Short mmCIF file of C-alpha atoms in Angstrom, two decimals:
data_model
loop_
_atom_site.label_atom_id
_atom_site.label_comp_id
_atom_site.label_asym_id
_atom_site.label_seq_id
_atom_site.Cartn_x
_atom_site.Cartn_y
_atom_site.Cartn_z
CA UNK H 1 68.30 113.08 10.05
CA UNK H 2 67.56 112.10 6.53
CA UNK H 3 68.82 109.40 4.16
CA UNK H 4 67.91 106.52 1.91
CA UNK H 5 67.28 103.05 3.29
CA UNK H 6 67.71 99.98 1.15
CA UNK H 7 66.78 96.42 1.96
CA UNK H 8 66.83 93.07 0.18
CA UNK H 9 63.64 91.11 -0.10
CA UNK H 10 64.26 87.38 -0.23
CA UNK H 11 61.95 84.69 -1.45
CA UNK H 12 60.69 86.47 -4.56
CA UNK H 13 61.19 84.45 -7.75
CA UNK H 14 63.54 85.93 -10.31
CA UNK H 15 61.98 86.91 -13.58
CA UNK H 16 62.52 84.16 -16.12
CA UNK H 17 64.64 85.06 -19.12
CA UNK H 18 63.87 83.74 -22.61
CA UNK H 19 66.43 81.69 -24.55
CA UNK H 20 69.10 83.51 -26.50
CA UNK H 21 68.30 84.06 -30.16
CA UNK H 22 69.63 81.33 -32.48
CA UNK H 23 72.79 81.80 -34.50
CA UNK H 24 72.07 80.72 -38.09
CA UNK H 25 74.99 78.81 -39.62
CA UNK H 26 73.35 77.72 -42.91
CA UNK H 27 72.86 79.54 -45.23
CA UNK H 28 76.33 80.73 -44.34
CA UNK H 29 75.88 84.47 -44.95
CA UNK H 30 73.31 87.07 -45.84
CA UNK H 31 72.49 86.90 -49.51
CA UNK H 32 74.00 83.43 -49.96
CA UNK H 33 73.04 81.60 -53.15
CA UNK H 34 71.37 78.24 -52.49
CA UNK H 35 69.57 75.51 -54.41
CA UNK H 36 65.83 76.05 -54.70
CA UNK H 37 65.31 72.30 -54.22
CA UNK H 38 67.47 71.72 -51.15
CA UNK H 39 67.99 74.60 -48.73
CA UNK H 40 70.39 73.69 -45.91
CA UNK H 41 68.95 75.27 -42.77
CA UNK H 42 71.19 74.94 -39.72
CA UNK H 43 71.71 76.78 -36.45
CA UNK H 44 74.19 76.71 -33.56
CA UNK H 45 73.41 74.95 -30.25
CA UNK H 46 70.83 76.33 -27.85
CA UNK H 47 71.73 78.54 -24.90
CA UNK H 48 69.51 79.91 -22.13
CA UNK H 49 70.34 82.37 -19.29
CA UNK H 50 68.25 80.29 -16.86
CA UNK H 51 69.84 77.00 -17.80
CA UNK H 52 66.63 75.64 -19.34
CA UNK H 53 66.82 72.94 -22.00
CA UNK H 54 65.93 73.21 -25.69
CA UNK H 55 62.38 71.97 -26.24
CA UNK H 56 61.90 72.76 -29.94
CA UNK H 57 62.61 75.16 -32.77
CA UNK H 58 60.27 76.90 -35.19
CA UNK H 59 61.56 77.46 -38.71
CA UNK H 60 59.94 79.46 -41.50
CA UNK H 61 60.75 80.92 -44.91
CA UNK H 62 59.21 84.13 -46.17
CA UNK H 63 59.30 86.15 -49.37
CA UNK H 64 57.90 89.64 -49.87
CA UNK H 65 56.45 89.55 -46.33
CA UNK H 66 54.52 86.33 -47.00
CA UNK H 67 55.29 83.10 -45.18
CA UNK H 68 55.65 80.33 -47.78
CA UNK H 69 57.10 77.45 -45.75
CA UNK H 70 56.98 76.51 -42.07
CA UNK H 71 57.98 73.64 -39.81
CA UNK H 72 55.96 74.20 -36.67
CA UNK H 73 57.56 73.39 -33.30
CA UNK H 74 60.07 70.68 -34.23
CA UNK H 75 62.02 68.62 -31.72
CA UNK H 76 64.91 66.19 -31.86
CA UNK H 77 67.69 66.84 -34.35
CA UNK H 78 65.34 69.02 -36.42
CA UNK H 79 65.88 71.68 -33.78
CA UNK H 80 69.26 72.43 -35.39
CA UNK H 81 69.12 71.16 -38.96
CA UNK H 82 66.07 70.88 -41.15
CA UNK H 83 65.17 70.37 -44.81
CA UNK H 84 62.30 71.61 -46.95
CA UNK H 85 60.81 68.12 -46.84
CA UNK H 86 60.42 68.36 -43.07
CA UNK H 87 58.01 71.30 -43.25
CA UNK H 88 54.94 72.44 -45.19
CA UNK H 89 54.68 74.85 -48.12
CA UNK H 90 51.81 77.32 -47.76
CA UNK H 91 50.10 80.38 -49.20
CA UNK H 92 51.45 81.16 -52.69
CA UNK H 93 53.74 78.10 -52.49
CA UNK H 94 51.05 75.61 -51.49
CA UNK H 95 51.56 72.29 -53.24
CA UNK H 96 55.19 72.98 -54.16
CA UNK H 97 58.12 70.76 -53.19
CA UNK H 98 60.79 73.40 -53.72
CA UNK H 99 61.29 77.13 -53.79
CA UNK H 100 61.19 79.26 -56.94
CA UNK H 101 64.57 79.69 -58.69
CA UNK H 102 66.18 83.13 -58.88
CA UNK H 103 64.10 84.60 -56.08
CA UNK H 104 64.88 86.38 -52.79
CA UNK H 105 63.78 84.67 -49.57
CA UNK H 106 64.36 85.02 -45.86
CA UNK H 107 64.93 82.23 -43.34
CA UNK H 108 63.64 82.77 -39.81
CA UNK H 109 64.12 80.57 -36.74
CA UNK H 110 63.46 80.83 -33.02
CA UNK H 111 64.01 78.53 -30.04
CA UNK H 112 61.58 77.46 -27.31
CA UNK H 113 62.81 76.50 -23.84
CA UNK H 114 61.61 73.67 -21.61
CA UNK H 115 60.62 76.01 -18.78
CA UNK H 116 56.89 75.42 -19.25
CA UNK H 117 56.26 79.16 -19.43
CA UNK H 118 55.96 79.28 -23.23
CA UNK H 119 59.34 81.04 -23.43
CA UNK H 120 60.53 81.72 -26.96
CA UNK H 121 63.69 83.43 -28.10
CA UNK H 122 63.64 86.34 -30.50
CA UNK H 123 63.57 85.42 -34.17
CA UNK H 124 66.87 85.24 -36.02
CA UNK H 125 66.76 86.03 -39.73
CA UNK H 126 68.94 85.39 -42.76
CA UNK H 127 68.14 86.58 -46.28
CA UNK H 128 69.19 84.32 -49.14
CA UNK H 129 68.58 83.90 -52.86
CA UNK H 130 67.80 80.78 -54.84
CA UNK H 131 70.07 79.91 -57.75
CA UNK H 132 69.16 79.67 -61.39
CA UNK H 133 67.65 76.34 -62.37
CA UNK H 134 70.06 74.34 -64.49
CA UNK H 135 68.72 72.04 -67.18
CA UNK H 136 70.57 69.66 -69.51
CA UNK H 137 71.52 71.11 -72.86
CA UNK H 138 69.26 69.94 -75.71
CA UNK H 139 70.68 66.82 -77.30
CA UNK H 140 73.50 66.48 -74.76
CA UNK H 141 74.62 62.97 -73.84
CA UNK H 142 73.95 61.68 -70.34
CA UNK H 143 77.63 61.13 -69.56
CA UNK H 144 80.67 63.01 -70.80
CA UNK H 145 84.01 61.18 -70.64
CA UNK H 146 86.98 63.55 -70.40
CA UNK H 147 89.82 61.03 -70.17
CA UNK H 148 91.05 59.03 -73.13
CA UNK H 149 90.69 55.28 -72.96
CA UNK H 150 87.51 55.27 -70.87
CA UNK H 151 83.85 54.93 -71.72
CA UNK H 152 80.62 54.68 -69.76
CA UNK H 153 78.29 51.75 -70.28
CA UNK H 154 75.10 50.79 -68.47
CA UNK H 155 75.44 47.18 -67.31
CA UNK H 156 72.49 46.83 -64.91
CA UNK H 157 69.37 48.76 -64.02
CA UNK H 158 66.06 48.71 -62.22
CA UNK H 159 67.50 49.86 -58.89
CA UNK H 160 65.54 51.97 -56.43
CA UNK H 161 67.73 54.59 -54.77
CA UNK H 162 71.05 52.69 -55.07
CA UNK H 163 73.51 53.89 -52.46
CA UNK H 164 76.63 51.72 -52.38
CA UNK H 165 78.34 49.09 -54.52
CA UNK H 166 80.75 46.31 -53.50
CA UNK H 167 82.61 44.14 -56.01
CA UNK H 168 82.77 40.42 -55.30
CA UNK H 169 86.34 39.16 -54.64
CA UNK H 170 87.81 37.62 -57.78
CA UNK H 171 84.72 38.55 -59.78
CA UNK H 172 84.56 37.39 -63.40
CA UNK H 173 82.13 37.33 -66.29
CA UNK H 174 80.59 34.09 -65.03
CA UNK H 175 76.81 33.97 -65.25
CA UNK H 176 76.65 31.63 -62.26
CA UNK H 177 78.61 33.86 -59.88
CA UNK H 178 78.07 37.28 -58.30
CA UNK H 179 79.99 40.17 -59.83
CA UNK H 180 78.91 42.92 -57.44
CA UNK H 181 76.29 43.90 -54.87
CA UNK H 182 74.25 47.10 -54.48
CA UNK H 183 72.47 48.50 -51.43
CA UNK H 184 69.12 50.15 -52.01
CA UNK H 185 68.25 52.82 -49.46
CA UNK H 186 64.76 51.49 -48.80
CA UNK H 187 65.69 48.07 -47.52
CA UNK H 188 67.24 45.77 -50.12
CA UNK H 189 70.59 44.39 -51.20
CA UNK H 190 70.74 43.43 -54.88
CA UNK H 191 73.25 41.07 -56.52
CA UNK H 192 74.47 41.48 -60.11
CA UNK H 193 75.91 38.30 -61.62
CA UNK H 194 78.52 37.87 -64.34
CA UNK H 195 75.90 37.99 -67.09
CA UNK H 196 74.61 41.30 -65.64
CA UNK H 197 71.34 39.76 -64.47
CA UNK H 198 70.01 41.31 -61.27
CA UNK H 199 68.63 39.38 -58.31
CA UNK H 200 67.69 40.09 -54.70
CA UNK H 201 70.29 39.02 -52.16
CA UNK H 202 68.18 40.17 -49.17
CA UNK H 203 65.18 42.41 -48.63
CA UNK H 204 62.82 43.69 -45.91
CA UNK H 205 65.79 45.04 -43.97
CA UNK H 206 63.95 47.99 -42.42
CA UNK H 207 61.39 47.83 -39.63
CA UNK H 208 59.73 51.10 -40.70
CA UNK H 209 58.17 52.68 -43.78
CA UNK H 210 61.08 54.67 -45.25
CA UNK H 211 59.13 56.71 -47.79
CA UNK H 212 59.46 60.13 -46.17
CA UNK H 213 60.24 63.51 -47.68
CA UNK H 214 63.25 63.88 -49.97
CA UNK H 215 65.45 65.70 -49.06
CA UNK H 216 64.63 65.11 -45.41
CA UNK H 217 63.33 62.17 -43.43
CA UNK H 218 63.14 59.97 -46.54
CA UNK H 219 66.95 59.87 -46.79
CA UNK H 220 67.37 57.13 -44.18
CA UNK H 221 67.73 53.37 -44.60
CA UNK H 222 70.34 50.88 -45.82
CA UNK H 223 73.59 52.57 -46.78
CA UNK H 224 77.10 51.06 -46.56
CA UNK H 225 78.27 47.71 -47.94
CA UNK H 226 81.50 45.71 -47.90
CA UNK H 227 82.45 42.07 -48.58
CA UNK H 228 84.73 40.05 -46.31
CA UNK H 229 87.06 38.44 -48.89
CA UNK H 230 87.72 35.11 -47.15
CA UNK H 231 84.15 34.11 -46.27
CA UNK H 232 82.30 36.16 -48.89
CA UNK H 233 80.05 37.47 -46.11
CA UNK H 234 78.46 40.88 -46.63
CA UNK H 235 78.43 43.63 -44.01
CA UNK H 236 75.75 46.31 -44.41
CA UNK H 237 75.06 49.44 -42.38
CA UNK H 238 71.52 50.67 -41.81
CA UNK H 239 69.17 52.34 -39.38
CA UNK H 240 66.20 50.93 -37.51
CA UNK H 241 63.34 52.62 -35.71
CA UNK H 242 62.67 52.37 -31.98
CA UNK H 243 59.95 54.60 -30.62
CA UNK H 244 60.25 57.94 -32.34
CA UNK H 245 63.98 57.71 -33.10
CA UNK H 246 66.25 55.96 -35.59
CA UNK H 247 69.42 54.19 -34.51
CA UNK H 248 72.40 52.73 -36.42
CA UNK H 249 73.58 49.15 -36.66
CA UNK H 250 75.83 46.92 -38.77
CA UNK H 251 74.56 43.53 -39.93
CA UNK H 252 76.62 40.60 -41.23
CA UNK H 253 75.08 38.33 -43.90
CA UNK H 254 76.15 34.79 -44.78
CA UNK H 255 75.22 32.89 -47.94
CA UNK H 256 75.08 29.13 -48.53
CA UNK H 257 74.37 29.26 -52.27
CA UNK H 258 77.51 30.90 -53.57
CA UNK H 259 76.56 34.47 -52.68
CA UNK H 260 73.27 34.65 -54.57
CA UNK H 261 71.05 35.04 -51.48
CA UNK H 262 71.55 35.53 -47.75
CA UNK H 263 70.89 32.49 -45.57
CA UNK H 264 71.57 34.09 -42.17
CA UNK H 265 72.11 37.56 -40.77
CA UNK H 266 73.53 38.78 -37.49
CA UNK H 267 73.74 42.26 -35.99
CA UNK H 268 77.37 42.73 -34.95
CA UNK H 269 76.95 46.18 -33.39
CA UNK H 270 73.89 48.18 -32.36
CA UNK H 271 74.47 51.78 -31.30
CA UNK H 272 71.13 52.11 -29.58
CA UNK H 273 71.92 55.43 -27.89
CA UNK H 274 72.96 57.39 -30.98
CA UNK H 275 69.91 58.88 -32.77
CA UNK H 276 70.34 59.35 -36.52
CA UNK H 277 68.80 61.96 -38.77
CA UNK H 278 68.24 62.32 -42.51
CA UNK H 279 71.42 61.78 -44.52
CA UNK H 280 73.80 62.39 -41.57
CA UNK H 281 73.66 58.75 -40.53
CA UNK H 282 75.76 55.63 -40.42
CA UNK H 283 77.10 55.11 -43.94
CA UNK H 284 80.26 53.83 -45.60
CA UNK H 285 81.84 50.50 -44.63
CA UNK H 286 85.25 49.19 -45.59
CA UNK H 287 87.69 46.50 -44.50
CA UNK H 288 91.25 47.76 -44.19
CA UNK H 289 94.53 45.98 -44.95
CA UNK H 290 94.60 45.13 -41.23
CA UNK H 291 91.40 43.09 -41.56
CA UNK H 292 89.41 45.50 -39.38
CA UNK H 293 86.00 46.95 -40.22
CA UNK H 294 85.86 50.74 -40.62
CA UNK H 295 82.46 52.36 -40.11
CA UNK H 296 81.66 55.96 -41.08
CA UNK H 297 79.23 57.83 -38.84
CA UNK H 298 77.60 61.16 -39.69
CA UNK H 299 77.07 63.74 -36.97
CA UNK H 300 73.31 63.12 -36.83
CA UNK H 301 72.85 66.80 -37.75
CA UNK H 302 74.30 67.81 -34.37
CA UNK H 303 77.70 69.30 -35.31
CA UNK H 304 78.96 69.34 -31.72
CA UNK H 305 78.89 65.52 -31.68
CA UNK H 306 81.78 65.37 -34.15
CA UNK H 307 84.15 66.59 -31.42
CA UNK H 308 82.39 64.89 -28.50
CA UNK H 309 84.35 61.77 -27.61
CA UNK H 310 81.37 60.47 -25.63
CA UNK H 311 79.47 60.08 -28.89
CA UNK H 312 79.97 57.74 -31.85
CA UNK H 313 78.59 60.34 -34.23
CA UNK H 314 80.83 62.39 -36.52
CA UNK H 315 83.50 59.67 -36.40
CA UNK H 316 85.20 56.89 -38.31
CA UNK H 317 84.97 53.82 -36.09
CA UNK H 318 87.33 50.85 -36.22
CA UNK H 319 86.20 47.43 -35.00
CA UNK H 320 86.81 43.71 -35.24
CA UNK H 321 84.56 41.73 -37.57
CA UNK H 322 82.48 40.56 -34.61
CA UNK H 323 81.76 44.17 -33.61
CA UNK H 324 84.15 44.34 -30.66
CA UNK H 325 86.71 47.12 -30.18
CA UNK H 326 90.35 46.35 -31.12
CA UNK H 327 92.80 46.93 -28.30
CA UNK H 328 95.18 48.86 -30.59
CA UNK H 329 92.67 51.62 -31.36
CA UNK H 330 94.08 55.08 -30.57
CA UNK H 331 91.84 55.81 -27.54
CA UNK H 332 91.27 52.25 -26.32
CA UNK H 333 91.24 51.56 -22.57
CA UNK H 334 89.20 48.59 -21.42
CA UNK H 335 89.84 48.88 -17.69
CA UNK H 336 86.92 51.25 -17.18
CA UNK H 337 84.45 49.63 -19.58
CA UNK H 338 84.02 49.75 -23.33
CA UNK H 339 82.39 52.82 -24.86
CA UNK H 340 82.75 55.22 -27.78
CA UNK H 341 86.35 56.17 -26.98
CA UNK H 342 87.49 52.60 -27.57
CA UNK H 343 85.92 52.44 -31.04
CA UNK H 344 86.99 55.84 -32.38
CA UNK H 345 89.68 55.78 -35.06
CA UNK H 346 89.23 59.37 -36.30
CA UNK H 347 86.86 62.17 -35.34
CA UNK H 348 85.65 65.59 -36.43
CA UNK H 349 83.48 64.64 -39.43
CA UNK H 350 80.21 66.12 -40.63
CA UNK H 351 78.90 63.50 -43.02
CA UNK H 352 81.62 61.12 -44.31
CA UNK H 353 79.25 59.31 -46.64
CA UNK H 354 81.81 57.60 -48.88
CA UNK H 355 85.30 56.19 -48.75
CA UNK H 356 87.77 53.55 -49.94
CA UNK H 357 91.27 52.22 -49.35
CA UNK H 358 94.04 53.15 -51.78
CA UNK H 359 96.18 50.13 -52.63
CA UNK H 360 99.38 52.06 -53.35
CA UNK H 361 99.74 53.62 -49.88
CA UNK H 362 97.31 51.44 -47.87
CA UNK H 363 95.50 54.57 -46.65
CA UNK H 364 91.80 55.23 -46.11
CA UNK H 365 90.26 58.16 -48.01
CA UNK H 366 86.82 59.62 -47.39
CA UNK H 367 84.41 61.79 -49.33
CA UNK H 368 82.37 64.06 -47.12
CA UNK H 369 79.21 66.02 -47.71
CA UNK H 370 79.68 69.53 -46.38
CA UNK H 371 77.35 72.42 -45.85
CA UNK H 372 76.38 74.11 -49.09
CA UNK H 373 79.11 73.34 -51.65
CA UNK H 374 81.85 72.64 -49.10
CA UNK H 375 82.33 68.95 -49.87
CA UNK H 376 85.76 67.42 -49.43
CA UNK H 377 87.94 64.46 -50.35
CA UNK H 378 90.49 63.67 -47.66
CA UNK H 379 92.85 61.08 -46.25
CA UNK H 380 91.74 59.67 -42.89
CA UNK H 381 94.39 59.42 -40.19
CA UNK H 382 94.23 58.24 -36.59
CA UNK H 383 92.86 60.86 -34.21
CA UNK H 384 91.36 64.22 -35.22
CA UNK H 385 90.60 65.32 -38.75
CA UNK H 386 92.14 68.68 -39.65
CA UNK H 387 89.18 70.28 -41.39
CA UNK H 388 85.47 70.88 -40.93
CA UNK H 389 84.36 70.66 -37.32
CA UNK H 390 87.64 69.20 -36.05
CA UNK H 391 90.25 70.50 -33.69
CA UNK H 392 93.97 69.92 -33.92
CA UNK H 393 93.96 68.63 -30.36
CA UNK H 394 93.79 64.98 -29.44
CA UNK H 395 91.03 64.60 -26.83
CA UNK H 396 91.05 63.00 -23.44
CA UNK H 397 88.12 61.54 -21.53
CA UNK H 398 86.43 64.15 -19.42
CA UNK H 399 84.09 63.93 -16.42
CA UNK H 400 80.43 63.65 -17.32
CA UNK H 401 78.08 66.15 -15.73
CA UNK H 402 74.29 66.00 -16.15
CA UNK H 403 73.18 68.44 -18.81
CA UNK H 404 76.69 69.26 -20.00
CA UNK H 405 78.56 68.03 -23.06
CA UNK H 406 82.13 67.04 -22.15
CA UNK H 407 84.65 69.48 -23.60
CA UNK H 408 88.04 68.96 -25.22
CA UNK H 409 91.34 70.29 -23.98
CA UNK H 410 92.85 73.13 -25.93
CA UNK H 411 96.30 71.54 -26.19
CA UNK H 412 97.54 68.46 -27.99
CA UNK H 413 97.62 65.29 -25.91
CA UNK H 414 98.76 61.74 -26.26
CA UNK H 415 96.21 59.13 -27.37
CA UNK H 416 96.68 57.44 -23.97
CA UNK H 417 94.05 59.42 -22.10
CA UNK H 418 93.18 59.46 -18.45
CA UNK H 419 89.69 58.16 -17.93
CA UNK H 420 86.69 59.10 -15.86
CA UNK H 421 83.02 58.26 -16.25
CA UNK H 422 82.28 56.03 -19.22
CA UNK H 423 78.98 55.95 -21.05
CA UNK H 424 77.23 54.90 -24.20
CA UNK H 425 78.62 51.39 -24.75
CA UNK H 426 77.28 49.55 -27.80
CA UNK H 427 75.57 46.24 -28.10
CA UNK H 428 77.95 43.94 -29.92
CA UNK H 429 78.28 40.29 -30.76
CA UNK H 430 81.82 40.23 -29.37
CA UNK H 431 83.08 39.91 -25.82
CA UNK H 432 81.43 41.81 -22.98
CA UNK H 433 83.20 44.51 -21.02
CA UNK H 434 83.57 45.36 -17.36
CA UNK H 435 80.97 47.54 -15.69
CA UNK H 436 81.49 51.31 -15.82
CA UNK H 437 82.40 53.06 -12.59
CA UNK H 438 79.82 54.76 -10.45
CA UNK H 439 78.96 58.32 -11.36
CA UNK H 440 76.25 60.46 -12.98
CA UNK H 441 76.44 59.67 -16.74
CA UNK H 442 74.68 62.06 -19.07
CA UNK H 443 72.90 59.16 -20.72
CA UNK H 444 72.43 55.52 -19.66
CA UNK H 445 75.60 53.46 -19.93
CA UNK H 446 75.21 50.35 -22.05
CA UNK H 447 77.40 47.28 -21.97
CA UNK H 448 78.01 45.13 -25.04
CA UNK H 449 75.63 42.21 -25.26
CA UNK H 450 74.86 39.58 -27.83
CA UNK H 451 72.67 41.79 -29.95
CA UNK H 452 72.23 39.76 -33.09
CA UNK H 453 71.45 36.08 -33.03
CA UNK H 454 71.53 34.49 -36.45
CA UNK H 455 68.23 34.48 -38.25
CA UNK H 456 67.04 33.02 -41.48
CA UNK H 457 65.00 35.21 -43.77
CA UNK H 458 63.01 37.05 -41.09
CA UNK H 459 62.50 40.79 -40.98
CA UNK H 460 64.71 42.34 -38.27
CA UNK H 461 63.04 44.12 -35.39
CA UNK H 462 64.16 47.17 -33.53
CA UNK H 463 66.60 45.65 -31.04
#
């Protein structure tokens, strides 16, 4: 009798598999033309056959077989989106701050897993070419006005990285009164009076040294600005540092000298579980015709967050002036605790860095920085945005599972969602909320607390 015997041997460990190779999303295609000074390098989320987590990514740029720029093993949001300023130029490009115009390069990236076995994915590669350097024409004016009846005049100067401007209500050419205010990225708010003299309304607003690489880590600081018309109080958005991460907050300033300087400041909301990165941070502020504060949040360079209703990132938030969530927000439901759902007015944004209300139709419009040249100007409506990373579906709350990002349904739903586990509540200066239900949240749930007692002239700290 003859035959073949087979048997299973249990107890032997399966051979570990490396992570899947990254999918490069920026540059968008092979041979894409990009700026030599600011190469957008992005990749899709990590995946691993063994279920391991994403430890870090290694990025590099080569030309003619020579590596000319490298990042090393980068963690955090730099795993998916990185700038030239976040790495080091080397070999023939040593000492440079940009690539050479009109030259062929190749981007390479690979992922490392958290397995502890030094598991790396294969390299993914994308060839690209740098664009021609554009210089001003000899003798050309700085500004060109193309519409009759308008002209450009410089009325104030001396600003360092000005980001946003807010006109004082009822402003006039009165030397004793503020005309407008300007945020400076690296920690100041300036006031310009009716005679165009410039003063400091408040400074030392950052608890970290902001002078990083540009573009890159140096793009973070004080951004949005709006004035509450009745009190004249200023609201400013900014980031602060805690440990190795940066987090967003909104601060309210009150003046007792007619708006020339801030006497007190109070943090009205502190999103201390939403890491920020480079320019994809908290940004534009506005007060709508309804008297509510609208806060623009970038995706933190994690595109999936724009559609994740358990995250504040990639959203336009709507809140009361004390930082609490209005009960008429589209996804509000207080019975299971206050979290991101209750604050979200619109979602699906990449980097909605600017915006304003149009008086004629009382609608909010945003300007958004897209990948490459794909910027947009759009009207913001309740619920999902219809472009960029958005879906046409209105999301519901979904169960939270450790290690898994909640997904969205594929069909349109009412903005009166069923609820499950809640997580990620902000610190606010408004009313507190009920405790979240028991369950395994994917990050620690936080309840609103009084996060910003009034201070007078002191430098804010990281909480």
